[in-house]
């Protein structure tokens, strides 16, 4: 199984500041035949299901604010929120869909400082 | 509007069975891989199972293999998860989620609100 490890486990950032979450996979999730990284990011607010933010490591889902961006390739990935808003308080998860079992990171809790 | 609505959760004794349903609206599930993902209260997300658009291929997490069965009725636009031999560690909120892009392995672009399964005597 591919193990996804996020850091940090929790993060407090001031409003308007940048928030950065990293995700590391235990093996590469880059598929050589199409040069795509099989990595997604989700946001989950209390009492709600996960909400897709990013897929293919850096493609923003329709309707997601452009302050959210994804980067990285192979085994190391980053989710960046360029200017934190109050509504961004949530838990963030990375997910690899390169191989089954599909696996998620343990989550990063983002709070306002 | 795409909607997924799970039902069938509840309290069941260890060793018991439940069948979860996920009714889809706003799209036709017959063209999508569909997934079940669970989340232990206060904990993270764990993928459980997936099924191909026509039902011809399924996959399971090792923790549920041989006990859970995923199925679908495309005519009813509904996904199912039959859960047998339930254990305390199966206690979780179960989400159905749509796969995307026609890929067997894909991200999940739409999720239901979840249904809580509690396994306890």
PDB file of C-alpha atoms in Angstrom:
ATOM      1  CA  UNK A   1       0.000   0.000   0.000  1.00  0.00           C
ATOM      2  CA  UNK A   2       1.115   3.569  -0.652  1.00  0.00           C
ATOM      3  CA  UNK A   3       1.392   5.460   2.632  1.00  0.00           C
ATOM      4  CA  UNK A   4       0.572   9.148   2.520  1.00  0.00           C
ATOM      5  CA  UNK A   5       2.123  11.309   5.224  1.00  0.00           C
ATOM      6  CA  UNK A   6       1.073  14.900   5.726  1.00  0.00           C
ATOM      7  CA  UNK A   7       2.815  17.595   7.695  1.00  0.00           C
ATOM      8  CA  UNK A   8       2.160  19.303   9.894  1.00  0.00           C
ATOM      9  CA  UNK A   9      -0.711  17.611  11.725  1.00  0.00           C
ATOM     10  CA  UNK A  10      -2.054  21.035  12.646  1.00  0.00           C
ATOM     11  CA  UNK A  11      -1.287  24.544  11.577  1.00  0.00           C
ATOM     12  CA  UNK A  12      -2.328  27.996  12.767  1.00  0.00           C
ATOM     13  CA  UNK A  13      -2.002  30.867  10.328  1.00  0.00           C
ATOM     14  CA  UNK A  14      -3.047  34.504  10.540  1.00  0.00           C
ATOM     15  CA  UNK A  15      -5.788  35.789   8.276  1.00  0.00           C
ATOM     16  CA  UNK A  16      -4.349  36.947   4.970  1.00  0.00           C
ATOM     17  CA  UNK A  17      -1.158  34.970   5.421  1.00  0.00           C
ATOM     18  CA  UNK A  18       0.046  31.965   3.432  1.00  0.00           C
ATOM     19  CA  UNK A  19      -0.676  28.418   4.587  1.00  0.00           C
ATOM     20  CA  UNK A  20       1.380  25.510   3.309  1.00  0.00           C
ATOM     21  CA  UNK A  21       0.640  21.815   3.811  1.00  0.00           C
ATOM     22  CA  UNK A  22       2.907  19.067   2.542  1.00  0.00           C
ATOM     23  CA  UNK A  23       2.126  15.499   1.588  1.00  0.00           C
ATOM     24  CA  UNK A  24       4.678  12.778   0.976  1.00  0.00           C
ATOM     25  CA  UNK A  25       3.925   9.415  -0.609  1.00  0.00           C
ATOM     26  CA  UNK A  26       5.890   6.251   0.207  1.00  0.00           C
ATOM     27  CA  UNK A  27       6.347   5.618  -3.505  1.00  0.00           C
ATOM     28  CA  UNK A  28       5.980   7.695  -6.625  1.00  0.00           C
ATOM     29  CA  UNK A  29       2.458   8.425  -7.819  1.00  0.00           C
ATOM     30  CA  UNK A  30       3.704   9.746 -11.169  1.00  0.00           C
ATOM     31  CA  UNK A  31       2.425   7.566 -14.005  1.00  0.00           C
ATOM     32  CA  UNK A  32       5.098   7.619 -16.680  1.00  0.00           C
ATOM     33  CA  UNK A  33       2.824   6.828 -19.620  1.00  0.00           C
ATOM     34  CA  UNK A  34       0.852  10.069 -19.265  1.00  0.00           C
ATOM     35  CA  UNK A  35       3.226  12.075 -17.038  1.00  0.00           C
ATOM     36  CA  UNK A  36       0.460  12.734 -14.543  1.00  0.00           C
ATOM     37  CA  UNK A  37       0.676  12.650 -10.772  1.00  0.00           C
ATOM     38  CA  UNK A  38      -2.242  10.729  -9.287  1.00  0.00           C
ATOM     39  CA  UNK A  39      -2.683  13.041  -6.311  1.00  0.00           C
ATOM     40  CA  UNK A  40      -5.715  14.973  -5.057  1.00  0.00           C
ATOM     41  CA  UNK A  41      -6.408  17.381  -2.212  1.00  0.00           C
ATOM     42  CA  UNK A  42      -9.645  17.700  -0.238  1.00  0.00           C
ATOM     43  CA  UNK A  43     -11.022  20.124   2.316  1.00  0.00           C
ATOM     44  CA  UNK A  44     -13.351  18.902   5.046  1.00  0.00           C
ATOM     45  CA  UNK A  45     -15.273  21.211   7.341  1.00  0.00           C
ATOM     46  CA  UNK A  46     -16.960  19.952  10.534  1.00  0.00           C
ATOM     47  CA  UNK A  47     -20.062  17.905   9.864  1.00  0.00           C
ATOM     48  CA  UNK A  48     -19.526  17.951   6.110  1.00  0.00           C
ATOM     49  CA  UNK A  49     -18.151  15.464   3.594  1.00  0.00           C
ATOM     50  CA  UNK A  50     -14.804  16.100   1.944  1.00  0.00           C
ATOM     51  CA  UNK A  51     -14.779  18.675  -0.826  1.00  0.00           C
ATOM     52  CA  UNK A  52     -12.456  18.245  -3.792  1.00  0.00           C
ATOM     53  CA  UNK A  53      -9.969  21.081  -4.250  1.00  0.00           C
ATOM     54  CA  UNK A  54      -7.194  19.797  -6.528  1.00  0.00           C
ATOM     55  CA  UNK A  55      -6.593  16.765  -8.762  1.00  0.00           C
ATOM     56  CA  UNK A  56      -3.670  15.679 -10.934  1.00  0.00           C
ATOM     57  CA  UNK A  57      -1.613  17.357  -8.173  1.00  0.00           C
ATOM     58  CA  UNK A  58      -2.148  20.865  -9.532  1.00  0.00           C
ATOM     59  CA  UNK A  59      -5.464  21.114 -11.418  1.00  0.00           C
ATOM     60  CA  UNK A  60      -7.960  23.192  -9.488  1.00  0.00           C
ATOM     61  CA  UNK A  61     -11.504  21.855  -9.412  1.00  0.00           C
ATOM     62  CA  UNK A  62     -14.125  24.113 -10.947  1.00  0.00           C
ATOM     63  CA  UNK A  63     -15.409  26.663  -8.448  1.00  0.00           C
ATOM     64  CA  UNK A  64     -12.436  26.409  -6.104  1.00  0.00           C
ATOM     65  CA  UNK A  65     -10.977  29.848  -5.310  1.00  0.00           C
ATOM     66  CA  UNK A  66      -7.647  30.554  -6.973  1.00  0.00           C
ATOM     67  CA  UNK A  67      -5.981  31.159  -3.623  1.00  0.00           C
ATOM     68  CA  UNK A  68      -5.768  27.349  -3.450  1.00  0.00           C
ATOM     69  CA  UNK A  69      -2.932  25.813  -5.461  1.00  0.00           C
ATOM     70  CA  UNK A  70      -1.219  22.453  -5.641  1.00  0.00           C
ATOM     71  CA  UNK A  71       2.316  21.628  -6.664  1.00  0.00           C
ATOM     72  CA  UNK A  72       4.868  18.862  -6.598  1.00  0.00           C
ATOM     73  CA  UNK A  73       5.560  15.621  -8.425  1.00  0.00           C
ATOM     74  CA  UNK A  74       6.642  12.071  -7.770  1.00  0.00           C
ATOM     75  CA  UNK A  75       6.523  11.690  -4.003  1.00  0.00           C
ATOM     76  CA  UNK A  76       6.440  15.241  -2.651  1.00  0.00           C
ATOM     77  CA  UNK A  77       3.456  17.533  -2.909  1.00  0.00           C
ATOM     78  CA  UNK A  78       2.264  20.838  -1.473  1.00  0.00           C
ATOM     79  CA  UNK A  79      -1.091  22.514  -1.005  1.00  0.00           C
ATOM     80  CA  UNK A  80      -0.812  26.263  -0.649  1.00  0.00           C
ATOM     81  CA  UNK A  81      -3.456  28.742   0.396  1.00  0.00           C
ATOM     82  CA  UNK A  82      -2.042  32.077  -0.675  1.00  0.00           C
ATOM     83  CA  UNK A  83      -4.094  34.335   1.599  1.00  0.00           C
ATOM     84  CA  UNK A  84      -5.968  32.589   4.378  1.00  0.00           C
ATOM     85  CA  UNK A  85      -9.633  33.398   4.770  1.00  0.00           C
ATOM     86  CA  UNK A  86     -11.814  32.608   7.780  1.00  0.00           C
ATOM     87  CA  UNK A  87     -13.818  30.104   5.728  1.00  0.00           C
ATOM     88  CA  UNK A  88     -10.669  28.075   5.046  1.00  0.00           C
ATOM     89  CA  UNK A  89     -10.645  26.687   8.586  1.00  0.00           C
ATOM     90  CA  UNK A  90     -10.934  22.945   7.980  1.00  0.00           C
ATOM     91  CA  UNK A  91      -9.047  19.676   7.843  1.00  0.00           C
ATOM     92  CA  UNK A  92      -7.158  19.065   4.606  1.00  0.00           C
ATOM     93  CA  UNK A  93      -6.390  15.632   3.176  1.00  0.00           C
ATOM     94  CA  UNK A  94      -4.215  14.436   0.329  1.00  0.00           C
ATOM     95  CA  UNK A  95      -5.200  11.295  -1.572  1.00  0.00           C
ATOM     96  CA  UNK A  96      -3.286   9.072  -3.961  1.00  0.00           C
ATOM     97  CA  UNK A  97      -5.293   7.317  -6.645  1.00  0.00           C
ATOM     98  CA  UNK A  98      -2.295   5.795  -8.422  1.00  0.00           C
ATOM     99  CA  UNK A  99      -3.046   2.321  -7.137  1.00  0.00           C
ATOM    100  CA  UNK A 100      -5.492   0.434  -4.989  1.00  0.00           C
ATOM    101  CA  UNK A 101      -6.000   0.583  -2.180  1.00  0.00           C
ATOM    102  CA  UNK A 102      -6.551   4.275  -2.696  1.00  0.00           C
ATOM    103  CA  UNK A 103      -5.087   5.952   0.372  1.00  0.00           C
ATOM    104  CA  UNK A 104      -5.374   9.266   2.170  1.00  0.00           C
ATOM    105  CA  UNK A 105      -3.045  11.254   4.349  1.00  0.00           C
ATOM    106  CA  UNK A 106      -3.901  11.528   8.015  1.00  0.00           C
ATOM    107  CA  UNK A 107      -5.152  15.088   7.617  1.00  0.00           C
ATOM    108  CA  UNK A 108      -3.901  18.535   8.567  1.00  0.00           C
ATOM    109  CA  UNK A 109      -6.057  20.746  10.768  1.00  0.00           C
ATOM    110  CA  UNK A 110      -5.845  24.391   9.732  1.00  0.00           C
ATOM    111  CA  UNK A 111      -6.853  27.086  12.213  1.00  0.00           C
ATOM    112  CA  UNK A 112      -6.693  30.839  12.483  1.00  0.00           C
ATOM    113  CA  UNK A 113      -3.888  32.278  14.605  1.00  0.00           C
TER     114      UNK A 113
ATOM    115  CA  UNK B   1     -27.242  19.493  -9.372  1.00  0.00           C
ATOM    116  CA  UNK B   2     -25.302  16.355  -8.554  1.00  0.00           C
ATOM    117  CA  UNK B   3     -26.508  14.720  -5.348  1.00  0.00           C
ATOM    118  CA  UNK B   4     -25.605  11.533  -3.539  1.00  0.00           C
ATOM    119  CA  UNK B   5     -27.772  10.463  -0.606  1.00  0.00           C
ATOM    120  CA  UNK B   6     -26.723   7.544   1.575  1.00  0.00           C
ATOM    121  CA  UNK B   7     -29.094   5.546   3.744  1.00  0.00           C
ATOM    122  CA  UNK B   8     -29.206   2.288   5.666  1.00  0.00           C
ATOM    123  CA  UNK B   9     -26.836   3.071   8.498  1.00  0.00           C
ATOM    124  CA  UNK B  10     -27.630   2.362  12.114  1.00  0.00           C
ATOM    125  CA  UNK B  11     -26.751   0.348  15.173  1.00  0.00           C
ATOM    126  CA  UNK B  12     -25.913  -3.312  14.635  1.00  0.00           C
ATOM    127  CA  UNK B  13     -24.426  -5.987  16.867  1.00  0.00           C
ATOM    128  CA  UNK B  14     -21.032  -7.504  16.148  1.00  0.00           C
ATOM    129  CA  UNK B  15     -21.413 -10.240  13.573  1.00  0.00           C
ATOM    130  CA  UNK B  16     -24.494  -8.604  12.109  1.00  0.00           C
ATOM    131  CA  UNK B  17     -25.237  -7.255   8.654  1.00  0.00           C
ATOM    132  CA  UNK B  18     -26.322  -3.995   7.075  1.00  0.00           C
ATOM    133  CA  UNK B  19     -26.913  -2.845   3.530  1.00  0.00           C
ATOM    134  CA  UNK B  20     -26.102   0.724   2.682  1.00  0.00           C
ATOM    135  CA  UNK B  21     -27.661   2.478  -0.288  1.00  0.00           C
ATOM    136  CA  UNK B  22     -26.566   5.575  -2.148  1.00  0.00           C
ATOM    137  CA  UNK B  23     -29.170   7.198  -4.355  1.00  0.00           C
ATOM    138  CA  UNK B  24     -27.788   9.456  -7.041  1.00  0.00           C
ATOM    139  CA  UNK B  25     -29.523  12.336  -8.766  1.00  0.00           C
ATOM    140  CA  UNK B  26     -28.476  15.012 -11.200  1.00  0.00           C
ATOM    141  CA  UNK B  27     -26.348  12.568 -13.176  1.00  0.00           C
ATOM    142  CA  UNK B  28     -26.421   8.985 -14.426  1.00  0.00           C
ATOM    143  CA  UNK B  29     -24.186   6.650 -12.440  1.00  0.00           C
ATOM    144  CA  UNK B  30     -23.960   4.233 -15.360  1.00  0.00           C
ATOM    145  CA  UNK B  31     -21.007   6.167 -16.781  1.00  0.00           C
ATOM    146  CA  UNK B  32     -19.026   6.491 -13.569  1.00  0.00           C
ATOM    147  CA  UNK B  33     -16.929   4.359 -11.302  1.00  0.00           C
ATOM    148  CA  UNK B  34     -18.393   4.689  -7.805  1.00  0.00           C
ATOM    149  CA  UNK B  35     -16.652   4.367  -4.451  1.00  0.00           C
ATOM    150  CA  UNK B  36     -17.341   3.885  -0.761  1.00  0.00           C
ATOM    151  CA  UNK B  37     -15.094   5.682   1.728  1.00  0.00           C
ATOM    152  CA  UNK B  38     -15.438   5.555   5.502  1.00  0.00           C
ATOM    153  CA  UNK B  39     -14.387   7.853   8.297  1.00  0.00           C
ATOM    154  CA  UNK B  40     -14.114   6.901  11.916  1.00  0.00           C
ATOM    155  CA  UNK B  41     -15.513   9.662  14.132  1.00  0.00           C
ATOM    156  CA  UNK B  42     -12.747  12.179  14.703  1.00  0.00           C
ATOM    157  CA  UNK B  43     -10.358  10.309  12.473  1.00  0.00           C
ATOM    158  CA  UNK B  44      -9.281  10.246   8.872  1.00  0.00           C
ATOM    159  CA  UNK B  45     -10.607   8.899   5.606  1.00  0.00           C
ATOM    160  CA  UNK B  46     -10.272   5.276   4.551  1.00  0.00           C
ATOM    161  CA  UNK B  47     -11.166   3.988   1.109  1.00  0.00           C
ATOM    162  CA  UNK B  48     -13.382   0.894   1.280  1.00  0.00           C
ATOM    163  CA  UNK B  49     -14.376  -0.220  -2.207  1.00  0.00           C
ATOM    164  CA  UNK B  50     -15.030   0.769  -5.807  1.00  0.00           C
ATOM    165  CA  UNK B  51     -17.071  -0.581  -8.700  1.00  0.00           C
ATOM    166  CA  UNK B  52     -16.820  -0.057 -12.433  1.00  0.00           C
ATOM    167  CA  UNK B  53     -19.553   1.773 -14.293  1.00  0.00           C
ATOM    168  CA  UNK B  54     -21.088  -1.445 -15.620  1.00  0.00           C
ATOM    169  CA  UNK B  55     -20.485  -3.433 -12.436  1.00  0.00           C
ATOM    170  CA  UNK B  56     -18.012  -5.775 -14.102  1.00  0.00           C
ATOM    171  CA  UNK B  57     -15.065  -4.942 -11.865  1.00  0.00           C
ATOM    172  CA  UNK B  58     -14.792  -4.376  -8.126  1.00  0.00           C
ATOM    173  CA  UNK B  59     -12.005  -3.733  -5.623  1.00  0.00           C
ATOM    174  CA  UNK B  60     -11.887  -3.774  -1.840  1.00  0.00           C
ATOM    175  CA  UNK B  61      -9.686  -2.717   1.011  1.00  0.00           C
ATOM    176  CA  UNK B  62      -8.067  -5.726   2.680  1.00  0.00           C
ATOM    177  CA  UNK B  63      -9.873  -4.894   5.928  1.00  0.00           C
ATOM    178  CA  UNK B  64     -13.295  -5.574   4.368  1.00  0.00           C
ATOM    179  CA  UNK B  65     -12.478  -8.123   1.667  1.00  0.00           C
ATOM    180  CA  UNK B  66     -14.671 -11.192   1.974  1.00  0.00           C
ATOM    181  CA  UNK B  67     -17.139  -9.418   4.270  1.00  0.00           C
ATOM    182  CA  UNK B  68     -18.359  -6.443   2.217  1.00  0.00           C
ATOM    183  CA  UNK B  69     -19.850  -6.504  -1.275  1.00  0.00           C
ATOM    184  CA  UNK B  70     -20.268  -3.448  -3.468  1.00  0.00           C
ATOM    185  CA  UNK B  71     -22.926  -3.476  -6.166  1.00  0.00           C
ATOM    186  CA  UNK B  72     -24.973  -1.120  -8.262  1.00  0.00           C
ATOM    187  CA  UNK B  73     -28.317  -0.901  -9.993  1.00  0.00           C
ATOM    188  CA  UNK B  74     -27.829   1.521 -12.848  1.00  0.00           C
ATOM    189  CA  UNK B  75     -31.510   1.394 -13.721  1.00  0.00           C
ATOM    190  CA  UNK B  76     -32.284   2.712 -10.244  1.00  0.00           C
ATOM    191  CA  UNK B  77     -29.266   5.043 -10.269  1.00  0.00           C
ATOM    192  CA  UNK B  78     -28.251   3.539  -6.937  1.00  0.00           C
ATOM    193  CA  UNK B  79     -25.065   2.185  -5.377  1.00  0.00           C
ATOM    194  CA  UNK B  80     -25.022  -0.386  -2.583  1.00  0.00           C
ATOM    195  CA  UNK B  81     -22.685  -1.763   0.054  1.00  0.00           C
ATOM    196  CA  UNK B  82     -23.630  -5.058   1.677  1.00  0.00           C
ATOM    197  CA  UNK B  83     -21.762  -5.384   4.954  1.00  0.00           C
ATOM    198  CA  UNK B  84     -21.637  -8.783   6.673  1.00  0.00           C
ATOM    199  CA  UNK B  85     -19.787 -10.089   9.728  1.00  0.00           C
ATOM    200  CA  UNK B  86     -19.539  -6.571  11.077  1.00  0.00           C
ATOM    201  CA  UNK B  87     -16.917  -5.757  13.673  1.00  0.00           C
ATOM    202  CA  UNK B  88     -16.535  -2.908  16.149  1.00  0.00           C
ATOM    203  CA  UNK B  89     -13.763  -1.493  13.987  1.00  0.00           C
ATOM    204  CA  UNK B  90     -16.221  -1.060  11.110  1.00  0.00           C
ATOM    205  CA  UNK B  91     -17.923   1.697  13.107  1.00  0.00           C
ATOM    206  CA  UNK B  92     -17.683   4.807  10.940  1.00  0.00           C
ATOM    207  CA  UNK B  93     -19.485   7.273   8.742  1.00  0.00           C
ATOM    208  CA  UNK B  94     -19.751   5.729   5.300  1.00  0.00           C
ATOM    209  CA  UNK B  95     -19.652   8.019   2.290  1.00  0.00           C
ATOM    210  CA  UNK B  96     -20.422   7.167  -1.279  1.00  0.00           C
ATOM    211  CA  UNK B  97     -18.390   9.150  -3.760  1.00  0.00           C
ATOM    212  CA  UNK B  98     -18.267   9.517  -7.512  1.00  0.00           C
ATOM    213  CA  UNK B  99     -15.108   8.694  -9.383  1.00  0.00           C
ATOM    214  CA  UNK B 100     -14.152  10.974 -12.214  1.00  0.00           C
ATOM    215  CA  UNK B 101     -12.731  10.924 -15.679  1.00  0.00           C
ATOM    216  CA  UNK B 102     -13.789   7.407 -16.507  1.00  0.00           C
ATOM    217  CA  UNK B 103     -10.656   6.152 -14.796  1.00  0.00           C
ATOM    218  CA  UNK B 104     -10.618   3.078 -12.596  1.00  0.00           C
ATOM    219  CA  UNK B 105      -8.362   5.016 -10.272  1.00  0.00           C
ATOM    220  CA  UNK B 106      -9.505   8.573  -9.901  1.00  0.00           C
ATOM    221  CA  UNK B 107     -10.248  11.355  -7.523  1.00  0.00           C
ATOM    222  CA  UNK B 108     -13.719  11.781  -6.074  1.00  0.00           C
ATOM    223  CA  UNK B 109     -15.484  14.905  -7.232  1.00  0.00           C
ATOM    224  CA  UNK B 110     -18.810  14.462  -5.457  1.00  0.00           C
ATOM    225  CA  UNK B 111     -19.567  12.956  -2.062  1.00  0.00           C
ATOM    226  CA  UNK B 112     -22.732  12.173  -0.166  1.00  0.00           C
ATOM    227  CA  UNK B 113     -23.371  13.459   3.333  1.00  0.00           C
ATOM    228  CA  UNK B 114     -22.622  10.049   4.800  1.00  0.00           C
ATOM    229  CA  UNK B 115     -24.474   7.490   6.903  1.00  0.00           C
ATOM    230  CA  UNK B 116     -23.299   6.399  10.351  1.00  0.00           C
ATOM    231  CA  UNK B 117     -22.771   2.722  11.059  1.00  0.00           C
ATOM    232  CA  UNK B 118     -22.266   1.769  14.685  1.00  0.00           C
ATOM    233  CA  UNK B 119     -21.258  -1.793  15.549  1.00  0.00           C
ATOM    234  CA  UNK B 120     -21.777  -2.442  19.225  1.00  0.00           C
ATOM    235  CA  UNK B 121     -23.436  -4.890  21.578  1.00  0.00           C
TER     236      UNK B 121
END
